[in-house]
Tab-separated table of C-alpha atoms in Angstrom:
chain	number	residue	atom	x	y	z
L	1	MET	CA	0.000	0.000	0.000
L	2	THR	CA	1.022	3.587	-0.554
L	3	ALA	CA	1.675	5.535	2.618
L	4	THR	CA	-0.717	8.367	3.334
L	5	ALA	CA	-0.471	11.432	5.486
L	6	MET	CA	-1.736	11.068	9.031
L	7	LEU	CA	-5.062	12.724	9.701
L	8	PRO	CA	-5.458	14.751	12.887
L	9	THR	CA	-7.353	13.282	15.819
L	10	ASP	CA	-10.631	14.305	17.410
L	11	ALA	CA	-9.920	18.011	16.958
L	12	LEU	CA	-10.510	17.712	13.203
L	13	PRO	CA	-14.067	18.756	12.209
L	14	LEU	CA	-16.105	15.900	10.784
L	15	ASP	CA	-16.720	17.579	7.442
L	16	ALA	CA	-12.993	18.190	7.096
L	17	THR	CA	-12.364	14.519	7.835
L	18	ALA	CA	-14.605	13.444	4.984
L	19	GLN	CA	-12.926	15.868	2.573
L	20	ALA	CA	-9.441	14.691	3.590
L	21	LEU	CA	-10.068	11.015	2.851
L	22	ASP	CA	-8.759	9.577	-0.390
L	23	ARG	CA	-10.484	6.195	-0.678
L	24	THR	CA	-8.690	5.334	-3.923
L	25	ARG	CA	-5.243	5.313	-2.291
L	26	ALA	CA	-5.693	3.533	1.044
L	27	ASP	CA	-8.154	1.796	3.336
L	28	VAL	CA	-9.441	3.891	6.228
L	29	VAL	CA	-9.159	2.588	9.795
L	30	LEU	CA	-10.933	4.105	12.784
L	31	ILE	CA	-9.227	3.390	16.137
L	32	VAL	CA	-11.383	3.906	19.221
L	33	ASP	CA	-9.534	3.874	22.565
L	34	ASP	CA	-9.503	6.182	25.579
L	35	VAL	CA	-5.814	5.474	26.353
L	36	PRO	CA	-3.441	7.751	24.350
L	37	ASP	CA	-0.544	5.271	24.521
L	38	ASN	CA	-2.633	2.557	22.865
L	39	LEU	CA	-3.678	4.989	20.141
L	40	ALA	CA	-0.091	6.032	19.478
L	41	VAL	CA	1.215	2.472	19.116
L	42	LEU	CA	-1.506	1.412	16.715
L	43	HIS	CA	-1.545	4.679	14.803
L	44	ASP	CA	2.176	4.522	14.006
L	45	ALA	CA	2.018	0.867	12.933
L	46	LEU	CA	-0.997	1.389	10.677
L	47	ASP	CA	0.323	4.612	9.198
L	48	GLU	CA	3.629	2.947	8.314
L	49	SER	CA	1.657	0.160	6.605
L	50	GLY	CA	-0.115	2.662	4.351
L	51	TYR	CA	-3.515	2.972	6.023
L	52	THR	CA	-5.379	6.233	6.498
L	53	VAL	CA	-5.951	6.465	10.238
L	54	LEU	CA	-8.709	8.183	12.176
L	55	VAL	CA	-8.972	8.117	15.961
L	56	ALA	CA	-11.634	8.658	18.604
L	57	THR	CA	-11.206	8.630	22.375
L	58	ASN	CA	-14.843	8.062	23.387
L	59	GLY	CA	-17.999	6.397	22.160
L	60	GLU	CA	-19.907	9.477	21.020
L	61	THR	CA	-17.012	10.732	18.915
L	62	ALA	CA	-16.549	7.254	17.477
L	63	LEU	CA	-20.171	7.124	16.316
L	64	SER	CA	-19.988	10.589	14.744
L	65	ARG	CA	-16.693	9.911	13.013
L	66	ALA	CA	-17.829	6.513	11.717
L	67	ALA	CA	-21.067	7.967	10.309
L	68	GLN	CA	-19.174	10.777	8.581
L	69	ALA	CA	-16.100	8.938	7.286
L	70	LEU	CA	-17.500	5.385	6.844
L	71	PRO	CA	-14.178	3.660	7.646
L	72	ASP	CA	-13.306	0.305	6.135
L	73	VAL	CA	-12.673	-1.249	9.560
L	74	VAL	CA	-13.052	-0.199	13.206
L	75	LEU	CA	-10.595	-1.184	15.964
L	76	LEU	CA	-12.705	-0.778	19.090
L	77	ASP	CA	-11.671	-0.791	22.747
L	78	ALA	CA	-14.197	-2.844	24.707
L	79	MET	CA	-13.880	-1.038	28.036
L	80	MET	CA	-14.178	2.767	27.992
L	81	PRO	CA	-15.714	5.207	30.460
L	82	GLY	CA	-19.212	6.370	29.598
L	83	MET	CA	-20.343	4.507	26.505
L	84	ASP	CA	-18.391	1.251	26.336
L	85	GLY	CA	-17.295	-0.520	23.179
L	86	PHE	CA	-20.150	-3.023	23.275
L	87	GLU	CA	-22.731	-0.227	23.047
L	88	VAL	CA	-20.750	1.550	20.317
L	89	ALA	CA	-20.738	-1.660	18.277
L	90	ARG	CA	-24.463	-2.211	18.737
L	91	ARG	CA	-25.221	1.312	17.556
L	92	LEU	CA	-22.947	1.028	14.531
L	93	LYS	CA	-24.610	-2.232	13.531
L	94	GLY	CA	-28.018	-0.659	14.018
L	95	LEU	CA	-27.418	2.052	11.399
L	96	PRO	CA	-27.792	1.087	7.710
L	97	ALA	CA	-24.846	3.302	6.682
L	98	THR	CA	-22.374	1.654	9.091
L	99	ALA	CA	-23.823	-1.838	9.595
L	100	HIS	CA	-21.463	-3.380	7.019
L	101	ILE	CA	-18.235	-2.091	8.637
L	102	PRO	CA	-16.245	-4.892	10.310
L	103	ILE	CA	-15.487	-4.264	13.987
L	104	ILE	CA	-12.450	-5.810	15.676
L	105	PHE	CA	-12.577	-5.550	19.456
L	106	MET	CA	-9.478	-4.790	21.504
L	107	THR	CA	-9.882	-6.130	25.007
L	108	GLY	CA	-7.918	-7.072	28.092
L	109	LEU	CA	-10.862	-9.237	29.207
L	110	THR	CA	-10.218	-12.848	28.288
L	111	GLU	CA	-13.103	-14.574	30.067
L	112	THR	CA	-15.393	-16.404	27.667
L	113	GLU	CA	-18.467	-14.338	28.532
L	114	HIS	CA	-16.676	-11.096	27.606
L	115	LEU	CA	-15.505	-12.472	24.281
L	116	VAL	CA	-18.977	-13.788	23.536
L	117	ALA	CA	-20.405	-10.357	24.429
L	118	ALA	CA	-18.042	-8.726	21.917
L	119	LEU	CA	-19.210	-11.030	19.135
L	120	ASP	CA	-22.863	-10.665	20.116
L	121	ALA	CA	-22.510	-6.879	19.933
L	122	GLY	CA	-21.479	-7.146	16.283
L	123	GLY	CA	-17.737	-7.742	16.392
L	124	VAL	CA	-16.229	-9.982	13.721
L	125	ASP	CA	-13.015	-10.638	15.653
L	126	TYR	CA	-11.019	-9.585	18.703
L	127	VAL	CA	-7.424	-9.112	19.782
L	128	THR	CA	-6.241	-9.137	23.385
L	129	LYS	CA	-4.208	-6.483	25.151
L	130	PRO	CA	-1.370	-5.653	25.293
L	131	ILE	CA	-1.798	-4.988	21.594
L	132	LYS	CA	0.593	-6.628	19.130
L	133	PRO	CA	0.513	-4.485	15.953
L	134	LYS	CA	1.521	-7.349	13.635
L	135	GLU	CA	-1.367	-9.459	14.914
L	136	VAL	CA	-3.788	-6.565	14.438
L	137	LEU	CA	-2.593	-6.034	10.858
L	138	ALA	CA	-3.005	-9.725	10.053
L	139	ARG	CA	-6.554	-9.842	11.443
L	140	MET	CA	-7.465	-6.618	9.650
L	141	ASN	CA	-6.326	-7.855	6.261
L	142	VAL	CA	-8.638	-10.855	6.484
L	143	HIS	CA	-11.708	-8.784	7.256
L	144	LEU	CA	-10.884	-5.920	4.892
L	145	GLN	CA	-11.275	-8.259	1.909
L	146	GLY	CA	-14.889	-8.834	2.861
L	147	ALA	CA	-15.352	-5.128	3.582
L	148	ARG	CA	-14.150	-4.197	0.100
L	149	ARG	CA	-16.699	-6.544	-1.456
L	150	ALA	CA	-19.464	-5.099	0.745
L	151	ARG	CA	-18.451	-1.551	-0.170
L	152	GLN	CA	-18.604	-2.370	-3.867
L	153	GLU	CA	-22.074	-3.905	-3.485
L	154	ILE	CA	-23.284	-0.854	-1.579
L	155	ARG	CA	-21.864	1.461	-4.255
L	156	GLN	CA	-23.628	-0.504	-6.999
L	157	ALA	CA	-26.893	-0.536	-5.049
L	158	GLY	CA	-26.623	3.203	-4.503
L	159	GLN	CA	-26.071	3.808	-8.212
L	160	ALA	CA	-29.128	1.707	-9.030
L	161	ARG	CA	-31.255	3.586	-6.492
L	162	ASN	CA	-30.128	6.969	-7.779
L	163	ALA	CA	-30.890	5.889	-11.337
L	164	LEU	CA	-34.389	4.767	-10.373
L	165	ASP	CA	-35.019	8.076	-8.635
L	166	ALA	CA	-33.514	10.169	-11.439
L	167	PHE	CA	-35.716	8.536	-14.071
L	168	GLY	CA	-38.862	9.029	-12.024
L	169	TYR	CA	-39.561	5.425	-11.031
L	170	ALA	CA	-41.695	4.818	-7.963
L	171	SER	CA	-39.845	1.901	-6.395
L	172	ILE	CA	-39.445	0.192	-3.049
L	173	THR	CA	-36.914	-2.492	-2.163
L	174	VAL	CA	-38.202	-5.308	0.037
L	175	ARG	CA	-36.061	-8.004	1.665
L	176	ALA	CA	-37.494	-11.404	0.734
L	177	SER	CA	-36.376	-13.144	3.929
L	178	ASP	CA	-38.574	-11.084	6.270
L	179	GLY	CA	-40.529	-8.619	4.135
L	180	ARG	CA	-38.710	-5.586	5.515
L	181	LEU	CA	-38.974	-2.432	3.380
L	182	MET	CA	-35.376	-1.279	2.887
L	183	TRP	CA	-35.612	1.992	0.918
L	184	GLN	CA	-37.841	3.882	-1.486
L	185	THR	CA	-37.571	6.567	-4.139
L	186	ALA	CA	-39.025	10.035	-3.657
L	187	LEU	CA	-41.861	9.354	-6.116
L	188	ALA	CA	-42.794	6.209	-4.179
L	189	ARG	CA	-43.059	8.294	-0.993
L	190	GLU	CA	-45.342	10.793	-2.713
L	191	LEU	CA	-47.634	8.130	-4.157
L	192	LEU	CA	-47.916	6.240	-0.862
L	193	HIS	CA	-48.753	9.467	0.926
L	194	GLY	CA	-51.299	10.441	-1.712
L	195	TYR	CA	-53.115	7.098	-1.633
L	196	PHE	CA	-52.733	6.102	2.013
L	197	GLY	CA	-51.689	9.242	3.927
L	198	GLY	CA	-50.089	8.826	7.347
L	199	GLY	CA	-46.479	7.765	7.706
L	200	ALA	CA	-45.493	7.984	4.038
L	201	ALA	CA	-45.135	11.759	4.056
L	202	THR	CA	-42.350	13.106	1.872
L	203	GLY	CA	-38.973	13.371	3.580
L	204	ALA	CA	-35.809	15.138	2.440
L	205	ALA	CA	-35.871	16.077	-1.200
L	206	GLY	CA	-33.813	14.229	-3.776
L	207	GLY	CA	-32.421	10.724	-3.964
L	208	ALA	CA	-33.506	7.439	-2.462
L	209	VAL	CA	-33.860	7.491	1.291
L	210	PRO	CA	-34.586	4.938	3.997
L	211	VAL	CA	-38.222	3.928	4.157
L	212	PRO	CA	-40.091	5.306	7.191
L	213	ALA	CA	-41.602	2.811	9.639
L	214	PHE	CA	-44.769	2.755	7.581
L	215	ALA	CA	-46.426	0.055	5.505
L	216	PRO	CA	-50.010	0.539	4.259
L	217	ALA	CA	-52.198	-2.384	5.290
L	218	PRO	CA	-53.077	-3.463	1.704
L	219	VAL	CA	-49.388	-3.539	0.755
L	220	THR	CA	-48.418	-5.438	3.908
L	221	GLU	CA	-51.151	-8.035	3.379
L	222	TRP	CA	-50.183	-8.456	-0.282
L	223	LEU	CA	-46.521	-8.964	0.634
L	224	GLN	CA	-47.382	-11.490	3.345
L	225	VAL	CA	-49.138	-13.602	0.727
L	226	GLN	CA	-46.529	-13.220	-2.019
L	227	LEU	CA	-43.196	-13.485	-0.155
L	228	PRO	CA	-43.452	-17.210	0.710
L	229	ARG	CA	-44.104	-17.923	-2.980
L	230	LEU	CA	-41.208	-15.925	-4.429
L	231	ALA	CA	-38.740	-18.818	-4.634
L	232	ASP	CA	-41.157	-20.995	-6.636
L	233	LEU	CA	-42.222	-18.129	-8.877
L	234	ALA	CA	-38.599	-17.163	-9.563
L	235	ALA	CA	-37.734	-20.765	-10.435
L	236	GLN	CA	-40.628	-20.825	-12.922
L	237	GLN	CA	-39.749	-17.344	-14.212
L	238	LEU	CA	-43.250	-16.147	-13.345
L	239	GLU	CA	-44.184	-12.663	-12.148
L	240	PRO	CA	-46.022	-12.547	-8.796
L	241	PRO	CA	-49.657	-11.319	-8.922
L	242	ARG	CA	-49.981	-7.543	-8.777
L	243	LEU	CA	-51.761	-5.400	-6.221
L	244	VAL	CA	-54.027	-2.653	-7.582
L	245	VAL	CA	-55.436	0.117	-5.383
L	246	GLU	CA	-58.125	2.375	-6.862
L	247	GLN	CA	-58.848	5.955	-5.868
L	248	GLY	CA	-61.619	7.395	-8.010
L	249	ALA	CA	-60.492	7.433	-11.640
L	250	ARG	CA	-56.896	6.818	-10.549
L	251	ARG	CA	-55.330	3.486	-9.701
L	252	LEU	CA	-51.952	2.501	-8.326
L	253	SER	CA	-50.473	-0.890	-9.182
L	254	PHE	CA	-47.694	-2.702	-7.299
L	255	SER	CA	-45.581	-5.370	-9.020
L	256	LEU	CA	-42.701	-7.439	-7.619
L	257	HIS	CA	-39.501	-7.963	-9.627
L	258	GLN	CA	-36.443	-9.975	-8.595
L	259	GLN	CA	-33.268	-7.900	-8.750
L	260	THR	CA	-30.513	-9.147	-11.044
L	261	GLY	CA	-27.864	-11.188	-9.272
L	262	ASP	CA	-29.991	-12.218	-6.302
L	263	SER	CA	-30.442	-15.878	-5.478
L	264	GLU	CA	-33.756	-17.433	-6.408
L	265	GLY	CA	-36.434	-16.330	-4.004
L	266	GLY	CA	-33.895	-14.592	-1.769
L	267	GLY	CA	-32.091	-11.304	-1.517
L	268	ASP	CA	-33.901	-8.062	-2.340
L	269	TRP	CA	-36.931	-7.725	-4.586
L	270	LEU	CA	-38.084	-4.501	-6.195
L	271	ILE	CA	-41.656	-3.255	-5.845
L	272	VAL	CA	-42.418	-1.075	-8.866
L	273	MET	CA	-45.387	1.241	-8.430
L	274	ARG	CA	-47.270	2.591	-11.448
L	275	GLU	CA	-50.104	5.101	-11.363
L	276	VAL	CA	-52.695	5.325	-14.117
L	277	SER	CA	-55.288	8.097	-14.285
L	278	ASP	CA	-58.397	7.967	-16.477
L	279	ALA	CA	-59.098	11.689	-16.176
L	280	ALA	CA	-58.184	12.117	-19.847
L	281	VAL	CA	-60.585	9.298	-20.787
L	282	ILE	CA	-63.455	10.993	-18.967
L	283	GLU	CA	-62.648	14.310	-20.628
L	284	ALA	CA	-62.479	12.660	-24.066
L	285	MET	CA	-65.901	11.027	-23.593
L	286	GLY	CA	-67.394	14.353	-22.618
L	287	LEU	CA	-66.070	16.004	-25.760
L	288	SER	CA	-66.997	13.103	-28.062
L	289	PHE	CA	-70.604	12.811	-26.927
L	290	LYS	CA	-71.189	16.450	-25.842
L	291	LEU	CA	-71.709	15.417	-22.230
L	292	THR	CA	-71.455	17.554	-19.118
L	293	ALA	CA	-68.575	16.796	-16.773
L	294	ARG	CA	-70.879	14.901	-14.395
L	295	GLU	CA	-72.524	12.954	-17.241
L	296	ALA	CA	-69.086	11.936	-18.507
L	297	GLU	CA	-68.157	10.696	-15.024
L	298	VAL	CA	-71.365	8.675	-14.761
L	299	LEU	CA	-70.760	7.115	-18.194
L	300	TYR	CA	-67.172	6.291	-17.219
L	301	TRP	CA	-68.281	4.366	-14.150
L	302	LEU	CA	-71.000	2.678	-16.176
L	303	VAL	CA	-68.302	1.394	-18.543
L	304	LYS	CA	-66.410	0.147	-15.460
L	305	GLY	CA	-69.434	-2.017	-14.595
L	306	LYS	CA	-70.689	-0.046	-11.585
L	307	THR	CA	-74.358	0.011	-10.518
L	308	ASN	CA	-76.285	3.230	-9.974
L	309	ARG	CA	-75.821	2.854	-6.224
L	310	ASP	CA	-72.061	2.296	-6.671
L	311	ILE	CA	-71.773	5.334	-8.921
L	312	GLY	CA	-73.709	7.414	-6.423
L	313	ASP	CA	-71.383	6.390	-3.610
L	314	ILE	CA	-68.314	7.252	-5.715
L	315	LEU	CA	-69.626	10.635	-6.875
L	316	GLY	CA	-71.433	11.597	-3.677
L	317	ALA	CA	-74.891	11.555	-5.278
L	318	SER	CA	-78.087	9.584	-4.807
L	319	PRO	CA	-78.980	6.628	-7.093
L	320	ALA	CA	-81.952	8.681	-8.326
L	321	THR	CA	-79.669	11.517	-9.412
L	322	VAL	CA	-77.395	9.035	-11.190
L	323	LYS	CA	-80.430	7.620	-12.998
L	324	LYS	CA	-81.389	11.082	-14.260
L	325	HIS	CA	-77.838	11.671	-15.554
L	326	LEU	CA	-77.927	8.304	-17.333
L	327	GLU	CA	-81.239	9.104	-18.995
L	328	ARG	CA	-79.678	12.214	-20.524
L	329	VAL	CA	-76.600	10.199	-21.543
L	330	TYR	CA	-78.829	7.645	-23.335
L	331	VAL	CA	-80.481	10.432	-25.341
L	332	LYS	CA	-77.152	11.942	-26.391
L	333	LEU	CA	-75.758	8.521	-27.389
L	334	GLY	CA	-78.984	7.492	-29.127
L	335	VAL	CA	-79.434	4.291	-27.065
L	336	GLU	CA	-81.950	2.945	-24.580
L	337	THR	CA	-79.997	0.517	-22.347
L	338	ARG	CA	-76.951	0.453	-20.111
L	339	THR	CA	-75.358	-2.282	-22.200
L	340	ALA	CA	-75.709	-0.313	-25.434
L	341	ALA	CA	-74.341	2.859	-23.804
L	342	ALA	CA	-71.351	0.989	-22.391
L	343	GLY	CA	-70.662	-0.642	-25.780
L	344	ILE	CA	-70.644	2.654	-27.696
L	345	ALA	CA	-68.550	4.379	-25.051
L	346	MET	CA	-66.009	1.554	-24.944
L	347	ALA	CA	-65.649	1.554	-28.737
L	348	ARG	CA	-64.921	5.293	-28.715
L	349	ILE	CA	-62.454	4.950	-25.811
L	350	ARG	CA	-60.554	2.215	-27.638
L	351	GLN	CA	-60.048	4.627	-30.534
L	352	THR	CA	-58.660	7.471	-28.418
L	353	HIS	CA	-57.085	5.531	-25.522
L	354	PRO	CA	-56.202	1.990	-26.676
L	355	GLN	CA	-54.348	1.327	-23.409
L	356	PHE	CA	-57.528	1.814	-21.355
L	357	GLU	CA	-58.251	-1.024	-18.931
L	358	GLY	CA	-62.048	-1.361	-18.750
């Protein structure tokens, strides 16, 4: 590795830390220890080996620096005043941005329960004190190989998410193993909020962001039915059944697609949301048959197979009022029955809007 200049310690502002990192030249190591002598020994050894080194002397600083710099590996002291290393590890593993970073514990505690606690907190390995730099370097190299692969996968996933968002796709990623919603594009947030309200309100503008703790009941129920079947459907190269939610003359469809490179039935699946509005269809019928706006709406719902009572409920009118509108529609279309009116209307719609789903 090529040697890099040492970065300052905790006094360096976090934004300056991020700007100073050159990820193309060296792996970044974050050392967390409250004992200056331990930091000095490790820092010198790692710096001489070509690593970019960051340090933190307490848990809070470690969390901030890790979130800002996203190091390739964390060397974490288990026992520190205030927030100990076990809690730091749990918090790092609980954040999507830092969950993939391998954590190597440094501990003077050799009892089995302490070592088990380190691994349970999210550590991938541990070294015992007093620290032997050569041993630390050897352990790091093993875990950095996996970290590099994880970083590449995250970069590719991020590029895919940004592309989906940039091209205006309403998409949600769902983990097949447990149905957890992982992230969503901005358009997906807007559509969910528009159709279901509540927790899907738009967050920060631009780019894909983590999904809020919100799943509309129809979507949750649909996923619960489909997820156990994904492996079989993927093996047969079949698309899972879609979910369609209607809201007046608008409808929102949800379809599941396996992401390229994922194992059959596993990994992440993509929910693609597509909204279709028939407002233009209703307007076209009004113009074609010289109908009022309300008459065009009544005819539209007639074509959709709705009864007078259904149409009244949708439009906020009584069945008697709907009947009067239909009588005027029949006269303008030159027909006497619902079936004839629906047939003429559908034929005209097919001419102007061949994609219409009756």
